[in-house]
XYZ file of C-alpha atoms in Angstrom:
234
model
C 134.758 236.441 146.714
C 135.370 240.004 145.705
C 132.566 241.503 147.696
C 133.756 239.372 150.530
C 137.647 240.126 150.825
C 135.927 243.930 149.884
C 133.762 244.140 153.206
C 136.594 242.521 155.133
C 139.009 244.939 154.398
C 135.972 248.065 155.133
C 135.736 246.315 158.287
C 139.067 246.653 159.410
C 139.447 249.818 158.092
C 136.385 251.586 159.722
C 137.812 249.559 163.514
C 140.790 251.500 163.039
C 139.763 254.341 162.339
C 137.190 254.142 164.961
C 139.631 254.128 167.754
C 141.526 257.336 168.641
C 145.148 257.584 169.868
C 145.684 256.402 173.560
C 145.473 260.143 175.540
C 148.858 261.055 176.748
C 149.054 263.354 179.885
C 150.343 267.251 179.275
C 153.557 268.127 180.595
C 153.081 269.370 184.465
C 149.788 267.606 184.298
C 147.594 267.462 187.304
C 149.021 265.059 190.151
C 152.462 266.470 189.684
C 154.616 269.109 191.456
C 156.391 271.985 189.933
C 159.361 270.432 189.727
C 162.322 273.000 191.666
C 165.926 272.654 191.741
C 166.922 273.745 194.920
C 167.451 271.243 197.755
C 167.115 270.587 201.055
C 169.770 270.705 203.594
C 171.503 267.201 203.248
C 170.955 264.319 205.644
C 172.846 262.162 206.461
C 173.291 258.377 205.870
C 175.053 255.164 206.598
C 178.758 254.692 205.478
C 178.865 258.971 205.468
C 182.110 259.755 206.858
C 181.920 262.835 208.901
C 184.777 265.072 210.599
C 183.879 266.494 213.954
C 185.975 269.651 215.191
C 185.849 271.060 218.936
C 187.262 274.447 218.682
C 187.739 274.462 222.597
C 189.362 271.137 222.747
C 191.106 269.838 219.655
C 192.176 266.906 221.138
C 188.135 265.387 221.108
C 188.151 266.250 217.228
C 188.100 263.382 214.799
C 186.541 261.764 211.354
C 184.260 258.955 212.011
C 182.113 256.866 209.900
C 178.355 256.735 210.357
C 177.868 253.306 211.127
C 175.154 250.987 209.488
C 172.725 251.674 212.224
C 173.079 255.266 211.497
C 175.034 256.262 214.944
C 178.547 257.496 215.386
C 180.977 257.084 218.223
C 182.571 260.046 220.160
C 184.879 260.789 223.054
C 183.108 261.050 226.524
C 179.627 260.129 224.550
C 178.161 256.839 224.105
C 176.315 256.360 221.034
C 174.623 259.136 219.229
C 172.166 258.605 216.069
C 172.858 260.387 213.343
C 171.601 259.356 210.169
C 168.329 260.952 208.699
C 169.918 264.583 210.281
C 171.526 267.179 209.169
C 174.264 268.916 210.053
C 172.967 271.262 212.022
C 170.897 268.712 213.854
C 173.959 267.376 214.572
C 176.159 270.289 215.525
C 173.227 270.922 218.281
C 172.837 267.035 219.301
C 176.678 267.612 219.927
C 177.084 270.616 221.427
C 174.170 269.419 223.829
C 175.764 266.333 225.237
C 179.240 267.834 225.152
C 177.523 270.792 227.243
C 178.195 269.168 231.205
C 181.761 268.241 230.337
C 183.359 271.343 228.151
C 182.946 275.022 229.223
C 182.867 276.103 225.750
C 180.810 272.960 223.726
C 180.735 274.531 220.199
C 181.021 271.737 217.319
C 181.512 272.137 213.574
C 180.626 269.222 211.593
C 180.951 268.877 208.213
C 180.574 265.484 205.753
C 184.076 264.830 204.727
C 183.209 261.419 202.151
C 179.821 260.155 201.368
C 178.601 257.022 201.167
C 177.314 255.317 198.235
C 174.022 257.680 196.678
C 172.054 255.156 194.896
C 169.384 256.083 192.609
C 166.764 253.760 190.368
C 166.243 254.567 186.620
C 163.625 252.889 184.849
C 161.214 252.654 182.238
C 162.087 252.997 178.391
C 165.618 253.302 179.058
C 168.703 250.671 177.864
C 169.882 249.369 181.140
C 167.083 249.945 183.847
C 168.104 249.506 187.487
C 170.056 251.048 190.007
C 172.756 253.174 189.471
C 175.466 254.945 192.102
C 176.242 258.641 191.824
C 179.516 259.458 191.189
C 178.603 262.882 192.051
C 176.144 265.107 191.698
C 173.921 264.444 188.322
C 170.866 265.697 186.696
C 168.705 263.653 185.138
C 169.723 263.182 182.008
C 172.818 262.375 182.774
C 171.842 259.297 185.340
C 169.984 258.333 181.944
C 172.753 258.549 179.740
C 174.621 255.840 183.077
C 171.187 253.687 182.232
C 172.292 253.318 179.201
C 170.254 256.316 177.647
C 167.030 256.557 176.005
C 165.038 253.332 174.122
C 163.559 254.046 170.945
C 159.717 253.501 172.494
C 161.342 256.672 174.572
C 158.953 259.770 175.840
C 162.067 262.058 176.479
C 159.568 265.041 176.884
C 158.052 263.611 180.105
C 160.176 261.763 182.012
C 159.190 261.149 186.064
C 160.713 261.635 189.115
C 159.802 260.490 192.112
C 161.373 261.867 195.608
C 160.719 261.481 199.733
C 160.394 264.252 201.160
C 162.428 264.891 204.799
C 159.143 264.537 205.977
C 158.460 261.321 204.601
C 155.548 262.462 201.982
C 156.577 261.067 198.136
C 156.474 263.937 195.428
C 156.151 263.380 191.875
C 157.485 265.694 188.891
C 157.647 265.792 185.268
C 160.807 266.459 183.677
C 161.284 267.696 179.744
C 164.724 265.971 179.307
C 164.546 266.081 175.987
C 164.142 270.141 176.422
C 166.837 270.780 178.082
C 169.422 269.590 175.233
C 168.126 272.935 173.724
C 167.160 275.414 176.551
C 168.461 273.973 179.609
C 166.995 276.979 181.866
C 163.415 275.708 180.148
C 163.807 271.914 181.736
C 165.120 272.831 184.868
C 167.087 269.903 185.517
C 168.511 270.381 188.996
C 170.740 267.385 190.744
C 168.910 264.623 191.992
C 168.999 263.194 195.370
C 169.826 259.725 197.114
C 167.112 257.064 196.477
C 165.512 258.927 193.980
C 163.130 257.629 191.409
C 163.612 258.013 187.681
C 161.181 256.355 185.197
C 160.770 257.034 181.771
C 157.525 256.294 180.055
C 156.742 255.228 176.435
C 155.893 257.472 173.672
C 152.806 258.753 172.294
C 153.718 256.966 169.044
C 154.892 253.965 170.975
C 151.416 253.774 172.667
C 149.949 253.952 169.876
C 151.963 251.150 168.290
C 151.156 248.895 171.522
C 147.490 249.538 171.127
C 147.563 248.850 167.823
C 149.176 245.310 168.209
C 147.132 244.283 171.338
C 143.650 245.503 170.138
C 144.421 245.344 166.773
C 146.664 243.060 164.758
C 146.688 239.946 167.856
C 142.744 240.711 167.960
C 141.680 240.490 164.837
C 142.351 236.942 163.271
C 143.250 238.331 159.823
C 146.958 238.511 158.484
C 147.590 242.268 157.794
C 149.588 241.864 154.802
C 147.012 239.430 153.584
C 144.475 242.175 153.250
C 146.415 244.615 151.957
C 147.490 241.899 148.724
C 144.203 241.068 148.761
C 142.963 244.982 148.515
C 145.676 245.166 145.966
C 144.321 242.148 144.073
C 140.742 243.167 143.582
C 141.690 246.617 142.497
């Protein structure tokens, strides 16, 4: 019985220790951008509210709301699309049309109230889903909204995933845990409408998964059995 519960507990022992720790990827790993905070000019979106001066004839000026199939509504103008554009898209698309019917067609445009910015925050993180911007946030603070960081929490990597204007997806990795320290070092810049936050699990909670899946539910021996049982035939 004692060389028995003896090899049993080698066995175990030597499987552990046979396995290494699940690889975890480097910070700015291959397959992810340098991560930047500057930011594009801003397009707009549905349920933006924009104001619309002529210069050269005040009486055409007025704040309209971009509707929810992205066009607006202007004197002398029938329906002009909008969203996805930004204001100086705009200011040209206006100045354009308004060109056969003013002698002097300049248009300043400028977003007076935006809509709703929604972003998604997942992963290791208290309340996961989607959260509205009350303004513009970083990163950790749209996690700190989420309800912050779990225990199982890799704070030194956490992803972000944005659409380009041109419609391409970008990935980064972001040290948020970093910047509570150094905030130049993480370079946590504001994030944008519809971006992607996701934070993954820790080295040490990787290692605790892999343990339990490949370890402790595949192995049909009670842990803390052995270990009495090593402690018994010592």
């Amino acid at each position: 019985m004692k060389t028995r519960a003896t090899l049993v507990l080698g066995t175990l022992l030597a499987a552990c220790a046979s396995y290494p720790e699940p690889p975890v990827p480097a910070y700015d790993a291959p397959g992810f951008q340098a991560y930047s905070s500057a930011t594009p000019n801003y397009r707009v979106y549905p349920e933006d509210e924009l104001t619309i001066n002529f210069p050269s004839a005040p009486e055409l000026s007025r704040t309209v709301e971009v509707g929810p199939d992205g066009r607006i509504q202007l004197p002398l103008l029938p329906p002009m699309m909008v969203a996805d554009k930004t204001i100086p898209q705009i200011n040209e698309e206006i100045s354009f049309a308004m060109s056969s019917r003013l002698v002097d067609p300049t248009v300043d445009s400028t977003v007076s109230m935006f809509g709703p910015q929604r972003i998604f925050v997942g992963g290791q993180v208290a309340q996961p889903g989607v959260i509205d911007m009350p303004g513009q946030i970083d990163a950790l603070q749209a996690i700190i909204m989420a309800g912050g960081f779990t225990d199982t929490s890799n704070e030194h990597q956490v992803i972000l995933v944005r659409r380009s204007p041109d419609g391409s997806v970008n990935s980064y990795s972001i040290d948020v845990r970093g910047g509570w320290t150094d905030p130049a070092a993480t370079r946590l810049g504001p994030l944008q409408r519809f971006d992607v936050l996701y934070v993954p699990k820790s080295r040490i909670a990787q290692h605790n998964l892999f343990m339990q899946q490949f370890i402790r539910d595949a192995l049909p021996v009670n842990f803390s059995f052995v270990y009495d049982l090593a402690r018994t035939i010592q």
